[in-house]
Amino acid sequence: MASARDFDIAVVGAGIVGLACALAAATRGLRVVVIERHPRARGASVRNFGLVTITGQDRDAIWSRARRSRDIWQAVAAAAGIPIVRHGLWVAARRAESAALLEAFLHSDMAEGCELLTPSAANRRCPELATRGLQAVLVSPHELRVEPRDAMPALARWLAREHGVTFLWDTAVRTVDLPRLDTSRGALSAGTAVVCPGDDLATLFPERLAAAGVSRCSLQMLRLENPGFTLPGTVMSDLSLVRYGGFAGLPEVAALQRRLSAEQAEWLRHGIHLIVAQSGDGSLVVGDSHHDADAVGPFADERIYALLLDEYRAVTGREPPPVRERWIGSYAVANGAVLVDVPAPGVRLVLVTSGSGASTGFAIGEEVIEGLGH
Ligand SMILES: Cc1cc2nc3c(=O)[nH]c(=O)nc-3n(C[C@H](O)[C@H](O)[C@H](O)COP(=O)(O)OP(=O)(O)OC[C@H]3O[C@@H](n4cnc5c(N)ncnc54)[C@H](O)[C@@H]3O)c2cc1C
């Protein structure tokens, strides 16, 4: 383990937020070390959809950051050889109230580049969506998707190779008291530190995280076998319209909320909305649900998976293909989209507290490194 003042900046955590900070620091010519307790990233950043969601995001905190992050993802993916496996988002509205909400959204500046398709136009371009009951489909060209379990290791390898970032894997940081960081494998020193612990609320600065009201949210996910068709983009349904701030902030959401409460109360109770994201091999990542992680513990509930698959049937009009994988993910939640705290001079504690770090991570990395005066 290194001992002298070895690095300009130490980044704790090799999730997307940590790697985004490492990239922003390395491109400013700083000597960067990333310290990760696991042999590779295995938190939210590899358990999510790998989706940079733009259309429908909350304007102030997320939408503009997501657009900036998308641009960085595009550049990084090309440079690092990370495939962009899908572009675009298709929101399938099965209720008149959803269609009215999408119509209202289309008149906002956040809908730039989007189009609202009639059911027959949607069916011509995407026959995989169920026509029965379909009212309208919002098509957004802005999103992109990477395969997170491949993209995250590839991003780390590229940062090491092309930007000289040092990675210390299998190494837990126990304390940060600049210039010293104590780890499970010895001490090192750095001029500044960025702690990006994801949903680890217990190891570093737990009192600051508790004071900020940070807790953990648990999500159930599935991967289905290749259904034998290719989706034109990532698919969402009516349930997503009450979750994403850019849609849910419109007055038209009230009528939709009433109807969903009457017709899909069980889905709402489990915080379920449908995202179907297709991978390069044709398989489908399907999710997700939202629960207080401490209340549900580490146990996946089969009823949640059944509700997700029911929504899949409703949106596609087809039986789902066999399930290949099931997993649980979790992320930090609090009031506000992002927490950037200063627990000590030269130290930043950075958490995405709204489940949107795949979309906003690269922009947050730039902001944090700029904020440190680098
Ligand atoms: C199922 C699921 C679906 C999601 N869907 C979306 C989506 O559609 N769009 C979107 O934008 N976002 C989505 N998200 C949220 C997004 O994945 C997270 O916001 C983002 O990955 C958080 O990144 P992170 O780097 O902060 O955390 P993580 O990826 O959890 O990484 C934190 C890392 O820090 C390490 N660490 C912590 N403490 C220490 C320590 N003391 N020493 C060493 N290492 C440490 C951990 O081991 C971990 O690897 C989803 C998340 C999940 C779980």
PDB file of C-alpha atoms in Angstrom, residues 168-346:
ATOM      1  CA  LEU A 168      -7.546  -0.460  -5.464  1.00  0.00           C
ATOM      2  CA  TRP A 169     -10.113  -3.278  -5.561  1.00  0.00           C
ATOM      3  CA  ASP A 170     -11.102  -5.469  -2.632  1.00  0.00           C
ATOM      4  CA  THR A 171     -10.162  -2.602  -0.341  1.00  0.00           C
ATOM      5  CA  ALA A 172     -12.574  -0.975   2.114  1.00  0.00           C
ATOM      6  CA  VAL A 173     -11.985   2.591   3.290  1.00  0.00           C
ATOM      7  CA  ARG A 174     -12.465   2.790   7.044  1.00  0.00           C
ATOM      8  CA  THR A 175     -11.760   6.460   7.750  1.00  0.00           C
ATOM      9  CA  VAL A 176     -11.087   9.626   5.788  1.00  0.00           C
ATOM     10  CA  ASP A 177      -9.051  12.179   7.734  1.00  0.00           C
ATOM     11  CA  LEU A 178      -7.145  14.129   5.100  1.00  0.00           C
ATOM     12  CA  PRO A 179      -4.535  13.763   3.953  1.00  0.00           C
ATOM     13  CA  ARG A 180      -4.820  10.226   5.334  1.00  0.00           C
ATOM     14  CA  LEU A 181      -7.254   7.506   4.319  1.00  0.00           C
ATOM     15  CA  ASP A 182      -7.206   4.305   6.343  1.00  0.00           C
ATOM     16  CA  THR A 183      -8.212   1.233   4.409  1.00  0.00           C
ATOM     17  CA  SER A 184      -8.500  -2.486   5.092  1.00  0.00           C
ATOM     18  CA  ARG A 185      -5.107  -2.841   3.346  1.00  0.00           C
ATOM     19  CA  GLY A 186      -3.234   0.047   4.933  1.00  0.00           C
ATOM     20  CA  ALA A 187      -3.079   3.837   4.658  1.00  0.00           C
ATOM     21  CA  LEU A 188      -2.656   6.168   1.714  1.00  0.00           C
ATOM     22  CA  SER A 189      -2.740   9.905   1.361  1.00  0.00           C
ATOM     23  CA  ALA A 190      -4.505  12.330  -0.934  1.00  0.00           C
ATOM     24  CA  GLY A 191      -5.078  16.073  -1.128  1.00  0.00           C
ATOM     25  CA  THR A 192      -8.863  15.772  -1.496  1.00  0.00           C
ATOM     26  CA  ALA A 193     -11.400  12.962  -1.266  1.00  0.00           C
ATOM     27  CA  VAL A 194     -14.775  12.211  -2.774  1.00  0.00           C
ATOM     28  CA  VAL A 195     -16.807   9.567  -0.975  1.00  0.00           C
ATOM     29  CA  CYS A 196     -19.412   7.920  -3.236  1.00  0.00           C
ATOM     30  CA  PRO A 197     -20.681   5.067  -1.062  1.00  0.00           C
ATOM     31  CA  GLY A 198     -23.962   4.310  -2.837  1.00  0.00           C
ATOM     32  CA  ASP A 199     -26.243   2.656  -0.304  1.00  0.00           C
ATOM     33  CA  ASP A 200     -23.558   2.028   2.343  1.00  0.00           C
ATOM     34  CA  LEU A 201     -24.854   4.374   5.012  1.00  0.00           C
ATOM     35  CA  ALA A 202     -22.893   2.822   7.883  1.00  0.00           C
ATOM     36  CA  THR A 203     -19.160   3.025   7.153  1.00  0.00           C
ATOM     37  CA  LEU A 204     -18.127   6.606   6.340  1.00  0.00           C
ATOM     38  CA  PHE A 205     -19.765   9.710   7.844  1.00  0.00           C
ATOM     39  CA  PRO A 206     -22.871   7.802   9.023  1.00  0.00           C
ATOM     40  CA  GLU A 207     -23.869  10.713  11.275  1.00  0.00           C
ATOM     41  CA  ARG A 208     -23.936  13.097   8.301  1.00  0.00           C
ATOM     42  CA  LEU A 209     -26.054  10.668   6.291  1.00  0.00           C
ATOM     43  CA  ALA A 210     -28.457  10.177   9.194  1.00  0.00           C
ATOM     44  CA  ALA A 211     -28.743  13.953   9.660  1.00  0.00           C
ATOM     45  CA  ALA A 212     -29.604  14.298   5.966  1.00  0.00           C
ATOM     46  CA  GLY A 213     -32.380  11.696   6.386  1.00  0.00           C
ATOM     47  CA  VAL A 214     -30.850   9.187   3.962  1.00  0.00           C
ATOM     48  CA  SER A 215     -32.368   5.693   3.892  1.00  0.00           C
ATOM     49  CA  ARG A 216     -32.369   2.809   1.412  1.00  0.00           C
ATOM     50  CA  CYS A 217     -34.849   1.709  -1.234  1.00  0.00           C
ATOM     51  CA  SER A 218     -35.039  -1.910  -2.443  1.00  0.00           C
ATOM     52  CA  LEU A 219     -36.037  -2.906  -5.998  1.00  0.00           C
ATOM     53  CA  GLN A 220     -36.859  -6.271  -7.620  1.00  0.00           C
ATOM     54  CA  MET A 221     -35.663  -6.955 -11.155  1.00  0.00           C
ATOM     55  CA  LEU A 222     -35.901  -9.719 -13.781  1.00  0.00           C
ATOM     56  CA  ARG A 223     -34.183 -10.732 -16.960  1.00  0.00           C
ATOM     57  CA  LEU A 224     -36.381 -12.553 -19.507  1.00  0.00           C
ATOM     58  CA  GLU A 225     -35.079 -14.655 -22.365  1.00  0.00           C
ATOM     59  CA  ASN A 226     -35.033 -13.193 -25.880  1.00  0.00           C
ATOM     60  CA  PRO A 227     -38.733 -12.956 -26.868  1.00  0.00           C
ATOM     61  CA  GLY A 228     -37.913 -13.299 -30.571  1.00  0.00           C
ATOM     62  CA  PHE A 229     -38.536  -9.679 -31.456  1.00  0.00           C
ATOM     63  CA  THR A 230     -36.540  -6.457 -31.310  1.00  0.00           C
ATOM     64  CA  LEU A 231     -37.969  -3.463 -29.507  1.00  0.00           C
ATOM     65  CA  PRO A 232     -37.280  -0.074 -31.126  1.00  0.00           C
ATOM     66  CA  GLY A 233     -36.361   1.421 -27.744  1.00  0.00           C
ATOM     67  CA  THR A 234     -36.873   1.005 -24.022  1.00  0.00           C
ATOM     68  CA  VAL A 235     -40.577   0.657 -23.143  1.00  0.00           C
ATOM     69  CA  MET A 236     -42.538   2.140 -20.240  1.00  0.00           C
ATOM     70  CA  SER A 237     -46.263   2.155 -19.419  1.00  0.00           C
ATOM     71  CA  ASP A 238     -48.932   4.299 -17.702  1.00  0.00           C
ATOM     72  CA  LEU A 239     -47.474   3.489 -14.275  1.00  0.00           C
ATOM     73  CA  SER A 240     -44.263   5.377 -15.129  1.00  0.00           C
ATOM     74  CA  LEU A 241     -46.192   8.584 -15.729  1.00  0.00           C
ATOM     75  CA  VAL A 242     -46.960   8.989 -12.032  1.00  0.00           C
ATOM     76  CA  ARG A 243     -43.340   8.324 -11.000  1.00  0.00           C
ATOM     77  CA  TYR A 244     -41.269  10.649 -13.212  1.00  0.00           C
ATOM     78  CA  GLY A 245     -41.388  14.298 -12.145  1.00  0.00           C
ATOM     79  CA  GLY A 246     -41.519  15.736 -15.678  1.00  0.00           C
ATOM     80  CA  PHE A 247     -44.836  13.925 -16.242  1.00  0.00           C
ATOM     81  CA  ALA A 248     -46.113  13.809 -12.665  1.00  0.00           C
ATOM     82  CA  GLY A 249     -45.684  17.571 -12.241  1.00  0.00           C
ATOM     83  CA  LEU A 250     -48.382  18.263 -14.851  1.00  0.00           C
ATOM     84  CA  PRO A 251     -51.951  18.983 -13.661  1.00  0.00           C
ATOM     85  CA  GLU A 252     -53.301  16.185 -15.909  1.00  0.00           C
ATOM     86  CA  VAL A 253     -51.667  13.602 -13.625  1.00  0.00           C
ATOM     87  CA  ALA A 254     -54.463  13.917 -11.044  1.00  0.00           C
ATOM     88  CA  ALA A 255     -57.025  12.168 -13.258  1.00  0.00           C
ATOM     89  CA  LEU A 256     -54.551   9.406 -14.125  1.00  0.00           C
ATOM     90  CA  GLN A 257     -53.627   8.927 -10.488  1.00  0.00           C
ATOM     91  CA  ARG A 258     -57.315   8.496  -9.597  1.00  0.00           C
ATOM     92  CA  ARG A 259     -57.820   5.912 -12.312  1.00  0.00           C
ATOM     93  CA  LEU A 260     -54.668   3.966 -11.461  1.00  0.00           C
ATOM     94  CA  SER A 261     -55.626   3.984  -7.776  1.00  0.00           C
ATOM     95  CA  ALA A 262     -58.933   2.363  -8.752  1.00  0.00           C
ATOM     96  CA  GLU A 263     -57.516  -0.103 -11.280  1.00  0.00           C
ATOM     97  CA  GLN A 264     -53.914  -0.861 -10.243  1.00  0.00           C
ATOM     98  CA  ALA A 265     -53.803  -0.130  -6.507  1.00  0.00           C
ATOM     99  CA  GLU A 266     -51.641  -3.195  -5.865  1.00  0.00           C
ATOM    100  CA  TRP A 267     -48.966  -2.022  -8.335  1.00  0.00           C
ATOM    101  CA  LEU A 268     -48.953   1.457  -6.775  1.00  0.00           C
ATOM    102  CA  ARG A 269     -48.735  -0.024  -3.273  1.00  0.00           C
ATOM    103  CA  HIS A 270     -45.486  -1.782  -4.227  1.00  0.00           C
ATOM    104  CA  GLY A 271     -44.112   1.235  -6.117  1.00  0.00           C
ATOM    105  CA  ILE A 272     -44.186  -0.815  -9.333  1.00  0.00           C
ATOM    106  CA  HIS A 273     -43.777   0.707 -12.744  1.00  0.00           C
ATOM    107  CA  LEU A 274     -42.721  -1.086 -15.896  1.00  0.00           C
ATOM    108  CA  ILE A 275     -39.455  -0.627 -17.738  1.00  0.00           C
ATOM    109  CA  VAL A 276     -38.610  -3.168 -20.452  1.00  0.00           C
ATOM    110  CA  ALA A 277     -35.051  -2.680 -21.667  1.00  0.00           C
ATOM    111  CA  GLN A 278     -33.620  -4.945 -24.342  1.00  0.00           C
ATOM    112  CA  SER A 279     -30.031  -6.177 -24.296  1.00  0.00           C
ATOM    113  CA  GLY A 280     -27.644  -6.939 -27.136  1.00  0.00           C
ATOM    114  CA  ASP A 281     -28.502 -10.668 -26.988  1.00  0.00           C
ATOM    115  CA  GLY A 282     -32.211  -9.855 -27.232  1.00  0.00           C
ATOM    116  CA  SER A 283     -32.986 -10.657 -23.590  1.00  0.00           C
ATOM    117  CA  LEU A 284     -35.187  -8.217 -21.688  1.00  0.00           C
ATOM    118  CA  VAL A 285     -34.390  -6.517 -18.389  1.00  0.00           C
ATOM    119  CA  VAL A 286     -37.750  -5.935 -16.697  1.00  0.00           C
ATOM    120  CA  GLY A 287     -38.456  -3.983 -13.510  1.00  0.00           C
ATOM    121  CA  ASP A 288     -39.091  -2.543 -11.044  1.00  0.00           C
ATOM    122  CA  SER A 289     -40.650  -2.182  -7.587  1.00  0.00           C
ATOM    123  CA  HIS A 290     -39.784   0.209  -4.742  1.00  0.00           C
ATOM    124  CA  HIS A 291     -39.807  -0.654  -1.029  1.00  0.00           C
ATOM    125  CA  ASP A 292     -38.135   0.553   2.132  1.00  0.00           C
ATOM    126  CA  ALA A 293     -35.077  -1.751   2.157  1.00  0.00           C
ATOM    127  CA  ASP A 294     -34.961  -2.054   5.924  1.00  0.00           C
ATOM    128  CA  ALA A 295     -38.639  -3.019   6.068  1.00  0.00           C
ATOM    129  CA  VAL A 296     -38.457  -5.819   3.454  1.00  0.00           C
ATOM    130  CA  GLY A 297     -34.942  -7.106   4.150  1.00  0.00           C
ATOM    131  CA  PRO A 298     -33.028  -9.121   1.547  1.00  0.00           C
ATOM    132  CA  PHE A 299     -36.002 -11.279   0.512  1.00  0.00           C
ATOM    133  CA  ALA A 300     -37.547 -11.098  -2.958  1.00  0.00           C
ATOM    134  CA  ASP A 301     -41.320 -11.451  -3.001  1.00  0.00           C
ATOM    135  CA  GLU A 302     -42.665 -13.647  -5.809  1.00  0.00           C
ATOM    136  CA  ARG A 303     -45.927 -11.641  -5.880  1.00  0.00           C
ATOM    137  CA  ILE A 304     -43.973  -8.567  -7.003  1.00  0.00           C
ATOM    138  CA  TYR A 305     -42.537 -10.497  -9.938  1.00  0.00           C
ATOM    139  CA  ALA A 306     -46.065 -11.677 -10.838  1.00  0.00           C
ATOM    140  CA  LEU A 307     -47.320  -8.073 -10.882  1.00  0.00           C
ATOM    141  CA  LEU A 308     -44.416  -6.985 -13.083  1.00  0.00           C
ATOM    142  CA  LEU A 309     -45.126  -9.808 -15.525  1.00  0.00           C
ATOM    143  CA  ASP A 310     -48.842  -8.927 -15.568  1.00  0.00           C
ATOM    144  CA  GLU A 311     -47.938  -5.387 -16.610  1.00  0.00           C
ATOM    145  CA  TYR A 312     -45.617  -6.832 -19.271  1.00  0.00           C
ATOM    146  CA  ARG A 313     -48.579  -8.865 -20.625  1.00  0.00           C
ATOM    147  CA  ALA A 314     -50.803  -5.791 -20.650  1.00  0.00           C
ATOM    148  CA  VAL A 315     -48.256  -3.711 -22.566  1.00  0.00           C
ATOM    149  CA  THR A 316     -47.150  -6.322 -25.093  1.00  0.00           C
ATOM    150  CA  GLY A 317     -50.294  -8.445 -25.334  1.00  0.00           C
ATOM    151  CA  ARG A 318     -48.008 -11.490 -25.168  1.00  0.00           C
ATOM    152  CA  GLU A 319     -46.941 -14.104 -22.679  1.00  0.00           C
ATOM    153  CA  PRO A 320     -43.545 -13.234 -21.234  1.00  0.00           C
ATOM    154  CA  PRO A 321     -40.639 -15.461 -22.260  1.00  0.00           C
ATOM    155  CA  PRO A 322     -38.984 -17.583 -19.532  1.00  0.00           C
ATOM    156  CA  VAL A 323     -37.249 -15.820 -16.663  1.00  0.00           C
ATOM    157  CA  ARG A 324     -33.457 -16.099 -16.893  1.00  0.00           C
ATOM    158  CA  GLU A 325     -32.459 -14.143 -13.763  1.00  0.00           C
ATOM    159  CA  ARG A 326     -33.965 -12.419 -10.728  1.00  0.00           C
ATOM    160  CA  TRP A 327     -32.159  -9.967  -8.481  1.00  0.00           C
ATOM    161  CA  ILE A 328     -32.628  -7.231  -5.930  1.00  0.00           C
ATOM    162  CA  GLY A 329     -30.968  -3.840  -6.078  1.00  0.00           C
ATOM    163  CA  SER A 330     -30.951  -0.987  -3.654  1.00  0.00           C
ATOM    164  CA  TYR A 331     -30.050   2.682  -3.636  1.00  0.00           C
ATOM    165  CA  ALA A 332     -29.965   5.618  -1.241  1.00  0.00           C
ATOM    166  CA  VAL A 333     -33.047   7.838  -0.924  1.00  0.00           C
ATOM    167  CA  ALA A 334     -33.698  11.190   0.746  1.00  0.00           C
ATOM    168  CA  ASN A 335     -35.442  14.437   0.014  1.00  0.00           C
ATOM    169  CA  GLY A 336     -33.809  15.948  -3.053  1.00  0.00           C
ATOM    170  CA  ALA A 337     -32.263  14.252  -6.066  1.00  0.00           C
ATOM    171  CA  VAL A 338     -28.601  14.476  -5.012  1.00  0.00           C
ATOM    172  CA  LEU A 339     -26.734  14.940  -1.745  1.00  0.00           C
ATOM    173  CA  VAL A 340     -23.349  16.697  -1.912  1.00  0.00           C
ATOM    174  CA  ASP A 341     -22.179  17.218   1.649  1.00  0.00           C
ATOM    175  CA  VAL A 342     -18.895  18.639   3.002  1.00  0.00           C
ATOM    176  CA  PRO A 343     -18.135  16.546   6.095  1.00  0.00           C
ATOM    177  CA  ALA A 344     -14.583  18.004   6.362  1.00  0.00           C
ATOM    178  CA  PRO A 345     -12.474  20.476   4.377  1.00  0.00           C
ATOM    179  CA  GLY A 346     -11.452  18.972   1.036  1.00  0.00           C
TER     180      GLY A 346
END
